[in-house]
Short mmCIF file of C-alpha atoms in Angstrom, two decimals:
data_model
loop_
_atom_site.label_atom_id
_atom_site.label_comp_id
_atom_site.label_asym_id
_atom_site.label_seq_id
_atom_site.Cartn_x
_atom_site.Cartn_y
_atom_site.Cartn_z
CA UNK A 1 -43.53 -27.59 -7.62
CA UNK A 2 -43.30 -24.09 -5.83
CA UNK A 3 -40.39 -23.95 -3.91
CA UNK A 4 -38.50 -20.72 -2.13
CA UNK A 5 -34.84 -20.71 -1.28
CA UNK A 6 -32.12 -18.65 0.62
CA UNK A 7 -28.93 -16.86 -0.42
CA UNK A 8 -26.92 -15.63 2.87
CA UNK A 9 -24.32 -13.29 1.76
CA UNK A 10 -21.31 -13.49 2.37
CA UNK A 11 -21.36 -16.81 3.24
CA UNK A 12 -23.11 -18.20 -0.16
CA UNK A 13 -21.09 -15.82 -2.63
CA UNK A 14 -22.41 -14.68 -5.62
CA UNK A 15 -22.65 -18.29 -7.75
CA UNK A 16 -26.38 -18.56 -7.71
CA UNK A 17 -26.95 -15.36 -9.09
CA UNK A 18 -24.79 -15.78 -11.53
CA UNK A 19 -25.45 -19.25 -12.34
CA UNK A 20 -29.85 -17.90 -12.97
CA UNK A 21 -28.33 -15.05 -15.15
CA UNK A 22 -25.36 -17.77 -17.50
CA UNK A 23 -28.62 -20.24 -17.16
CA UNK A 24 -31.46 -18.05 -18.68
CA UNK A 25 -33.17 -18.86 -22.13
CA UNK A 26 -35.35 -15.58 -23.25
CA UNK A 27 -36.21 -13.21 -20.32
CA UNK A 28 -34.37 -11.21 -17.53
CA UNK A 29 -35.74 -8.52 -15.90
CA UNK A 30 -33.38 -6.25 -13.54
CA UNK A 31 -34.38 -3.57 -10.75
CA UNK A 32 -31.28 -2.31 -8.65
CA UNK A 33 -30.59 0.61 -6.59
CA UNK A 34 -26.54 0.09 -7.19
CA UNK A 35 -25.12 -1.82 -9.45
CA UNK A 36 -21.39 -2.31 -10.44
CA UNK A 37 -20.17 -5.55 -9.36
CA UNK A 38 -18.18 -6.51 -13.04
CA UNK A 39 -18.49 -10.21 -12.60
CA UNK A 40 -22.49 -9.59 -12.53
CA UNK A 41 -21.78 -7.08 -15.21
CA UNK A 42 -20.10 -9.35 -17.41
CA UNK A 43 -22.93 -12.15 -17.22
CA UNK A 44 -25.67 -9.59 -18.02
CA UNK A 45 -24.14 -8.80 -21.30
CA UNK A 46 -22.57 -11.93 -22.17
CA UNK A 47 -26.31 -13.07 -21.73
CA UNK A 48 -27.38 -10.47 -23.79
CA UNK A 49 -24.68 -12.03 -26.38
CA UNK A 50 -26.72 -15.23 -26.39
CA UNK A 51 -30.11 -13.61 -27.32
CA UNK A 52 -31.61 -13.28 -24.33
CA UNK A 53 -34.21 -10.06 -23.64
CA UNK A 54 -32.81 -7.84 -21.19
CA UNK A 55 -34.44 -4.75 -19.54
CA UNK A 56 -32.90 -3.40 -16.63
CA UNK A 57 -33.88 -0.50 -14.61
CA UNK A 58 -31.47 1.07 -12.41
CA UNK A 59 -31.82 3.97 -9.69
CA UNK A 60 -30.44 7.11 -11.40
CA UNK A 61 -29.46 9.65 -7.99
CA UNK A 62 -29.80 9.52 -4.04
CA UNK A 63 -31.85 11.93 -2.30
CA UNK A 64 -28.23 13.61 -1.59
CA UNK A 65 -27.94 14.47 -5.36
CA UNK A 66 -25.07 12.05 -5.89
CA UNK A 67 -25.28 10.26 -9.51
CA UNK A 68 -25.09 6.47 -9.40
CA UNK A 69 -24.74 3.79 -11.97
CA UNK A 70 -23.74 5.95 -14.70
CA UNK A 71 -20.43 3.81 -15.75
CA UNK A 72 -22.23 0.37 -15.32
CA UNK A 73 -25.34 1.72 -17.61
CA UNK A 74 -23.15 3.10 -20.25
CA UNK A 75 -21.34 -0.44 -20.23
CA UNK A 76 -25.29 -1.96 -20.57
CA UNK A 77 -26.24 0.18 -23.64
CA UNK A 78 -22.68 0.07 -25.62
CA UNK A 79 -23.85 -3.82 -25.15
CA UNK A 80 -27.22 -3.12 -26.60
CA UNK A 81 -29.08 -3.62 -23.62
CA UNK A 82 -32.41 -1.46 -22.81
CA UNK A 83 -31.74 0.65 -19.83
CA UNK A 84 -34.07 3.11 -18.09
CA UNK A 85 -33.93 4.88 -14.75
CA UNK A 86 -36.16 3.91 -11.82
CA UNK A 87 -39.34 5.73 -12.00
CA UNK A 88 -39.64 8.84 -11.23
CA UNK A 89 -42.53 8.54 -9.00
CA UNK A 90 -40.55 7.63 -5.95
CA UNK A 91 -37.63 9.53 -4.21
CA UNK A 92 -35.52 6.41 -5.04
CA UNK A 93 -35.76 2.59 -6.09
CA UNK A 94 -34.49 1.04 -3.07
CA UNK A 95 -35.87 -2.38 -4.80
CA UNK A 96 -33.35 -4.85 -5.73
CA UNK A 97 -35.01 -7.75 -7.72
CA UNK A 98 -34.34 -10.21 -10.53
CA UNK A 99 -36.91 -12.13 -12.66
CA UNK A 100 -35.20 -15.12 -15.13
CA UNK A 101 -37.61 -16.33 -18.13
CA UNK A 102 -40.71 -14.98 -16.20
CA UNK A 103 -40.44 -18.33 -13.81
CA UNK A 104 -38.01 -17.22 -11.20
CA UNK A 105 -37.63 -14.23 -9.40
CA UNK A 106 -34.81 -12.84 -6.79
CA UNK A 107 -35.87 -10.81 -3.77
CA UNK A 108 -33.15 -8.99 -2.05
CA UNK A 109 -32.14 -6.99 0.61
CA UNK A 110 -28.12 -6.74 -1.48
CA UNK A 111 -26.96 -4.09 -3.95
CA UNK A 112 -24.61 -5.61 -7.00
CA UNK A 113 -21.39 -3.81 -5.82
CA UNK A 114 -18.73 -6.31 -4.60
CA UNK A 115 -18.80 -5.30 -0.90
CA UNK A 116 -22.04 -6.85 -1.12
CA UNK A 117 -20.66 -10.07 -1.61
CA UNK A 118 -17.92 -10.12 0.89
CA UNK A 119 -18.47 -7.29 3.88
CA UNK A 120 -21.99 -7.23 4.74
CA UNK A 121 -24.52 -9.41 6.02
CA UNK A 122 -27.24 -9.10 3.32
CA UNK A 123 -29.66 -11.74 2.10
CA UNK A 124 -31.95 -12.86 -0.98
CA UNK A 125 -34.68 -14.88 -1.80
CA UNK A 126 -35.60 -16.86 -4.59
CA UNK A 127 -38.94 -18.08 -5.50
CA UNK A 128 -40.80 -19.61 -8.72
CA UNK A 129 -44.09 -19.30 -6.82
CA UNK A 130 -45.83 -18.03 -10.33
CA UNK A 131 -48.37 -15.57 -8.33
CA UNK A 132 -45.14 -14.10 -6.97
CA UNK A 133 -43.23 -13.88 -9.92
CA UNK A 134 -46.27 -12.59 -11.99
CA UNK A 135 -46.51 -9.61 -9.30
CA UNK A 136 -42.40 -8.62 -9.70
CA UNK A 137 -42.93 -8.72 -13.34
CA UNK A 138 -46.28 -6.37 -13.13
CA UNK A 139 -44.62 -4.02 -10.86
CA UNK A 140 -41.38 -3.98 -13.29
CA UNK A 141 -43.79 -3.23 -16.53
CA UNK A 142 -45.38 -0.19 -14.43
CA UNK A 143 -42.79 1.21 -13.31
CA UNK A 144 -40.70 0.72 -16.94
CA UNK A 145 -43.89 2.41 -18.03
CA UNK A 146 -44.71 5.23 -16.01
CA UNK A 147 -47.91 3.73 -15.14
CA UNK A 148 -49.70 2.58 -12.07
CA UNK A 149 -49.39 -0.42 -9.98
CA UNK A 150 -51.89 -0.98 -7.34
CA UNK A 151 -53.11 -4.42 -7.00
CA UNK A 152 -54.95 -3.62 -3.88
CA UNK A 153 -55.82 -6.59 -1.74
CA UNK A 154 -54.57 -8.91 -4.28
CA UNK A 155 -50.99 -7.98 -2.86
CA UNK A 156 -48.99 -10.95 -2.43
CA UNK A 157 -45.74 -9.47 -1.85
CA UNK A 158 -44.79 -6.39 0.59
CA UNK A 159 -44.27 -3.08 -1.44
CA UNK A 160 -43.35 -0.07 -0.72
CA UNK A 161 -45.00 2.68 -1.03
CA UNK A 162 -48.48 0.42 -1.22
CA UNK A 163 -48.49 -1.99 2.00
CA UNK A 164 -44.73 -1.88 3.55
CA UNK A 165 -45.92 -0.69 7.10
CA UNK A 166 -49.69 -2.43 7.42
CA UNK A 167 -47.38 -5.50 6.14
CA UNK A 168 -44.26 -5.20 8.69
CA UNK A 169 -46.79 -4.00 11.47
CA UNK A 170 -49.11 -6.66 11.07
CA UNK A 171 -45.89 -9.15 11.21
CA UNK A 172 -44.70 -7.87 14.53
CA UNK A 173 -48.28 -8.17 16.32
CA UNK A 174 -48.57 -11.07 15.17
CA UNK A 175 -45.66 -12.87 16.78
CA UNK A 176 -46.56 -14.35 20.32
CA UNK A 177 -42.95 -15.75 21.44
CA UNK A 178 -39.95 -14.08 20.05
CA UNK A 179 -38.69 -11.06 17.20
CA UNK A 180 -35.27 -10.76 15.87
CA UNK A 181 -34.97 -8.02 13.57
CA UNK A 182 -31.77 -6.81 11.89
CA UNK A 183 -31.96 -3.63 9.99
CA UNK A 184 -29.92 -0.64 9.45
CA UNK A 185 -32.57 1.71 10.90
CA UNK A 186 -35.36 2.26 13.31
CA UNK A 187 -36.93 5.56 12.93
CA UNK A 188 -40.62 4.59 11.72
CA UNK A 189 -42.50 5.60 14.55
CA UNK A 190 -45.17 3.26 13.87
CA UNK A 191 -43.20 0.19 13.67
CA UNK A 192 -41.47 1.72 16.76
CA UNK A 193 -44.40 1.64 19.06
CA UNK A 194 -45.42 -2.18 17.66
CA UNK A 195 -41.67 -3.36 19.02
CA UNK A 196 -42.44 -1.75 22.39
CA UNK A 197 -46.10 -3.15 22.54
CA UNK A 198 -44.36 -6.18 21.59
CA UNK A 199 -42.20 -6.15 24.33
CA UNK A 200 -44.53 -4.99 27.08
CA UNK A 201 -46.73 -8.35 26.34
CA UNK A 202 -43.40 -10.45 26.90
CA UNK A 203 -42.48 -11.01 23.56
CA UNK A 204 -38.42 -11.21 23.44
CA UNK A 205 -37.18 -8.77 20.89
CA UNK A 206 -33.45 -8.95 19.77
CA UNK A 207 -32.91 -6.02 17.52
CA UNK A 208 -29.82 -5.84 15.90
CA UNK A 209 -28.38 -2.35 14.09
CA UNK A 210 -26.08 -0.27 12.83
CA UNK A 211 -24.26 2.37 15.25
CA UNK A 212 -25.55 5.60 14.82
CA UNK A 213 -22.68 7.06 13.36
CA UNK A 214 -23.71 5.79 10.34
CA UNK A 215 -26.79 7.73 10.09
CA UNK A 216 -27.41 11.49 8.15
CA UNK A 217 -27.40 13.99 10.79
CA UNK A 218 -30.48 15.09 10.13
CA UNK A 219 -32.06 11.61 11.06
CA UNK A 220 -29.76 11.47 14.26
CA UNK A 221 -33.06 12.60 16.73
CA UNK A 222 -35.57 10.29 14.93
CA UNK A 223 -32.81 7.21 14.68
CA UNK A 224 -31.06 8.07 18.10
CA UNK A 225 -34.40 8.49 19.88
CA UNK A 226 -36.26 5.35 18.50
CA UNK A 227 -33.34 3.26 19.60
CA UNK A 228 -33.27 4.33 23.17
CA UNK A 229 -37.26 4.17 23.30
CA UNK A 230 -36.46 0.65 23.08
CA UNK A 231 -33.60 0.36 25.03
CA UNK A 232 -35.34 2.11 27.79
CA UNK A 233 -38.06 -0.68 27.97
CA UNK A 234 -35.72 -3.15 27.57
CA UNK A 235 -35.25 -4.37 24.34
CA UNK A 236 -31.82 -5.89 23.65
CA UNK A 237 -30.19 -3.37 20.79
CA UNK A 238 -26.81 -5.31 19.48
CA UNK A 239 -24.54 -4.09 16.48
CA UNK A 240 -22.28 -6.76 14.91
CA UNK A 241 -18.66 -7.24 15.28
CA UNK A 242 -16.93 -8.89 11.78
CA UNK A 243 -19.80 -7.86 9.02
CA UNK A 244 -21.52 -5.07 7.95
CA UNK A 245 -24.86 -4.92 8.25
CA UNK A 246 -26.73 -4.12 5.56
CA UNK A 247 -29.67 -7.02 5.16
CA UNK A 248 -33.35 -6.00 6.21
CA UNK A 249 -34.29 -9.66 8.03
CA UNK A 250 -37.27 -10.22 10.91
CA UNK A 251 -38.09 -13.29 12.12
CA UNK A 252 -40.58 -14.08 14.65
CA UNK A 253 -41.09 -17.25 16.81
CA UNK A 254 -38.72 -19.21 15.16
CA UNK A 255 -41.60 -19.93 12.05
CA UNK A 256 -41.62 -17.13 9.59
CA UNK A 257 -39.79 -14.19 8.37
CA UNK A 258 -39.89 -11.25 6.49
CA UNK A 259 -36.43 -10.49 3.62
CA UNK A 260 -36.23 -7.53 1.58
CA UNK A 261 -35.33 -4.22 0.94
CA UNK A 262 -37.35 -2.23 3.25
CA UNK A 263 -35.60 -0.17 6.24
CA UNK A 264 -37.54 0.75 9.37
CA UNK A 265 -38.55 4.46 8.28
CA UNK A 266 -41.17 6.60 6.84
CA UNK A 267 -38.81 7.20 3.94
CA UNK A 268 -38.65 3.74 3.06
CA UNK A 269 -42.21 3.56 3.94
CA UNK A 270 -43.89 6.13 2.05
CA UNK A 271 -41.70 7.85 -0.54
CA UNK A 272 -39.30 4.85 -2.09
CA UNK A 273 -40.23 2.01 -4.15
CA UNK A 274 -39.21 -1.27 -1.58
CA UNK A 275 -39.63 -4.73 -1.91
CA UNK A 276 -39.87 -7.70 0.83
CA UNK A 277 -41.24 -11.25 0.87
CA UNK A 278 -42.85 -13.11 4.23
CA UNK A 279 -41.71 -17.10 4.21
CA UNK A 280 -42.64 -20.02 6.05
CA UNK A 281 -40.76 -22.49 3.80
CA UNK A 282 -39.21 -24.59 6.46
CA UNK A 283 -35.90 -25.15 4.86
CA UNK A 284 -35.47 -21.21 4.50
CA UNK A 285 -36.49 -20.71 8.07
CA UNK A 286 -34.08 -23.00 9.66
CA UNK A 287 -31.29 -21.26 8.24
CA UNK A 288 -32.39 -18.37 9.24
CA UNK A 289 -32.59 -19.13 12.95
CA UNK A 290 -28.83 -20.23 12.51
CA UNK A 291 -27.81 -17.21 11.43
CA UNK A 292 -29.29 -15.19 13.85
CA UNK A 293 -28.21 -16.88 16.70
CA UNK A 294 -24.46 -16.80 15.07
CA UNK A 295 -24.85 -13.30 14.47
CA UNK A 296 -26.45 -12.33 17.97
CA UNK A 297 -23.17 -14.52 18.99
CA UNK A 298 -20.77 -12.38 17.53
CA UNK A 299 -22.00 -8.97 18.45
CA UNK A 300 -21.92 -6.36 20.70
CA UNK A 301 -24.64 -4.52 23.13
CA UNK A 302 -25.04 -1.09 21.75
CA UNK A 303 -23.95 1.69 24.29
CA UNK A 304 -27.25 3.98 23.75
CA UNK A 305 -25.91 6.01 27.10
CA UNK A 306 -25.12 10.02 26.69
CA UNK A 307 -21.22 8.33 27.27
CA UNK A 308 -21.74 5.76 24.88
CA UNK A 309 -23.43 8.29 22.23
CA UNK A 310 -21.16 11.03 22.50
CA UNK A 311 -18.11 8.69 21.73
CA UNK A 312 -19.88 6.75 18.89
CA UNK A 313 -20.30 10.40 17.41
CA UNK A 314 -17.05 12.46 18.15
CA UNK A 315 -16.36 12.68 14.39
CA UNK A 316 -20.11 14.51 13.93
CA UNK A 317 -19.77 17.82 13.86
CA UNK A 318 -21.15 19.28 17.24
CA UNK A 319 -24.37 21.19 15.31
CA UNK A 320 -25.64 17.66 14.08
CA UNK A 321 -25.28 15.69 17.54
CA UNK A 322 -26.96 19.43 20.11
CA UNK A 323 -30.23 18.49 19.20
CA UNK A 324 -29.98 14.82 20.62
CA UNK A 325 -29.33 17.12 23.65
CA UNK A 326 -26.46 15.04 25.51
CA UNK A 327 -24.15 15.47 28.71
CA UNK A 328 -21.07 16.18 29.72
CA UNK A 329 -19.80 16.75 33.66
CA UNK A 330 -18.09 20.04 34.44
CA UNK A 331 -14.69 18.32 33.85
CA UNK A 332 -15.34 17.83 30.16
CA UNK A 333 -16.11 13.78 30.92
CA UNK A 334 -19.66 12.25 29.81
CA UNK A 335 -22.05 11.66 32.33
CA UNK A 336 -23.37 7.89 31.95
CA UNK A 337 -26.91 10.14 31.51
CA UNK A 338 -29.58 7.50 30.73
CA UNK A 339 -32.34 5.31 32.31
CA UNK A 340 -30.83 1.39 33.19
CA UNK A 341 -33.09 -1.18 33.93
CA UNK A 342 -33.28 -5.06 34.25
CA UNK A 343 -32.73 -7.21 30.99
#
C-alpha cells in the first residue's frame, strides 16, 4: 500500500537511512549536493560489496568555485562504484535524493555530512508511492545522461528549475488559516509578495530563518530587504536558539506541507536543480505541527531594526552592509531606525 513517512533530523538520527541502504537487494540511486558523512560512506560501498547497482551523482563545485566531494568520490570509485558529477545544465544540484530497488525513494532537505545529523534542523521524506518514485528515477537517468527532463503537466513532484515557484506559490495562496515556513532564505520576490498577500487576508504567517549574517554579501539587499517587507506588515520573523537551521519545511493550516530542498530565491528557483514533495499523509503531518510549535518555542524574534542589523553584521565588512543603507546617531550608537507596528 502507498505510504509516506518522516525523518526529523536530529532527533531521528541517521538509522533509517542507513538501514534502506544495508537493506537494498539490486538498485540504489544517489543525488547529493555534499556528501561525506563516513558511516553513510561505509554502507554505500559495503552495499556495493554485496552486488548491489550503484550510481551516484554528486555536485562537483559551488557557484563560489570551491571543489566539493572530491575525497568521498575518490573513496566511491577505488570501491568500483559509478560516479558522475551533477549535470552541468544547472549552476548546482542542490537535490538531495535516494531511490532503493526502484520502490522507495528519499526526499530531503539534509546534506550527508555529519553536522547534518546532529546540528541542524533538517528533514526527509520517504515514499514508495510508484508514480513518485518513477519520476526521481526519470529525473536521475536525465540528468546522468545529459538529456532532458520535462514531464510537463504530468509533474508530480516540485522541481526546480521546471515548477519550484508556480508549485510553492500556488501552496501559499492556497492556505486560508495559517503558514509556517522555515527556510534559510527569503529573497524570491515572487514568493515574497504571496507571504504578504497572505498576510493582508489574515492568514497567520510564522516564518522562521536564519540571521542574516549568514548570507553572501552580495544577497544582503535582496535577503535583508525581503525580511523586513515582511516584518513591516507584520509577519512574525523568528531564528532558532539550540539548532541550526538548515531544513526547507512549509506547512499551511495544520493539513499539508511542502519538504525539500528548495530555498526561497530565484537561484534556487531558476538556475539549480531542487527537489520538494507536498504531503497530506496524516501521520507525517502531525509530526510536523509538533515540531513547529517546539521549534517556534525555542526561538527568538529576529531584530530586523537598523540596531538590530548593524549588530547582527559587525563582522561584515562595511562595503557589503552601505548598500542596506543603515543608521547610526551622531554619537556612533544605532538609531532603532525602522517602522514598528502591532503583532
Amino acid at each position: 500500500m502507498p505510504h509516506r513517512s518522516l525523518i526529523v533530523l536530529p532527533d531521528d538520527t541517521a538509522k533509517e537511512i542507513i538501514d534502506a541502504i544495508d537493506n537494498a537487494r539490486e538498485k540504489i540511486l544517489i543525488k547529493m549536493f555534499l556528501f561525506s558523512d563516513i558511516v553513510l560512506i561505509n554502507a554505500v560501498i559495503a552495499a556495493k560489496k554485496r552486488g548491489v547497482d550503484i550510481k551516484v551523482m554528486l555536485n562537483p563545485v559551488r557557484n563560489n568555485g570551491v571543489v566539493e566531494n572530491v575525497g568521498t568520490r575518490k573513496m566511491l570509485e577505488d570501491a568500483g562504484i559509478e560516479v558522475r558529477d551533477s549535470s552541468p545544465e544547472f549552476s548546482i544540484t542542490h537535490e538531495k535524493s535516494m531511490v532503493i530497488d526502484d520502490k522507495v525513494a528519499f526526499i530531503k532537505s539534509l546534506n550527508w555530512e555529519p553536522r547534518n545529523f546532529i546540528k541542524t534542523r533538517d528533514y526527509a521524506v520517504i515514499t514508495n508511492h510508484p508514480h513518485e518514485v518513477k519520476e526521481i528515477i526519470l529525473c536521475f537517468e536525465a540528468d546522468w545522461n545529459r538529456s532532458g527532463f520535462e514531464p510537463g503537466e504530468e509533474l508530480k513532484l516540485i522541481w526546480c528549475s521546471n515548477n519550484g515557484r508556480s508549485r510553492i506559490a500556488k501552496f501559499i495562496d492556497e492556505a486560508k488559516h495559517s503558514l509556517f515556513i522555515q527556510n534559510e532564505r527569503f529573497q524570491d520576490l515572487v514568493i515574497i509578495e504571496r507571504l504578504v498577500h497572505a498576510a493582508t487576508r489574515g492568514v497567520k504567517v510564522h516564518v522562521m530563518v536564519r540571521p542574516p549574517h549568514n548570507l553572501k554579501v552580495e544577497k544582503l539587499v535582496e535577503g535583508v530587504g525581503g525580511l523586513r517587507i515582511m516584518d513591516d506588515i507584520g509577519i512574525r520573523i523568528h531564528k532558532l536558539k539550540l539548532l541550526r537551521l538548515h531544513g526547507k519545511m512549509l506547512l499551511a493550516d495544520g493539513c499539508r506541507a511542502i519538504i525539500g530542498s528548495i530555498n526561497l530565491t530565484p537561484g534556487s528557483f531558476d538556475h539549480r536543480r531542487e527537489l520538494a514533495i507536498e504531503v497530506h499523509d496524516t501521520e507525517v503531518i502531525e509530526r510536523l505541527k509538533k515540531i513547529a510549535h517546539y521549534d517556534w518555542k525555542n526561538s527568538h524574534p529576529l531584530d530586523l531594526s537598523d540596531h538590530g542589523l548593524l549588530d547582527d553584521l559587525e563582522n561584515i565588512s562595511e562595503v557589503g552592509i552601505e548598500k542596506l543603507v543603515l543608521y547610526e546617531d551622531k554619537s556612533g550608537h544605532h538609531k532603532k531606525h525602522h517602522h514598528k507596528h502591532q503583532k
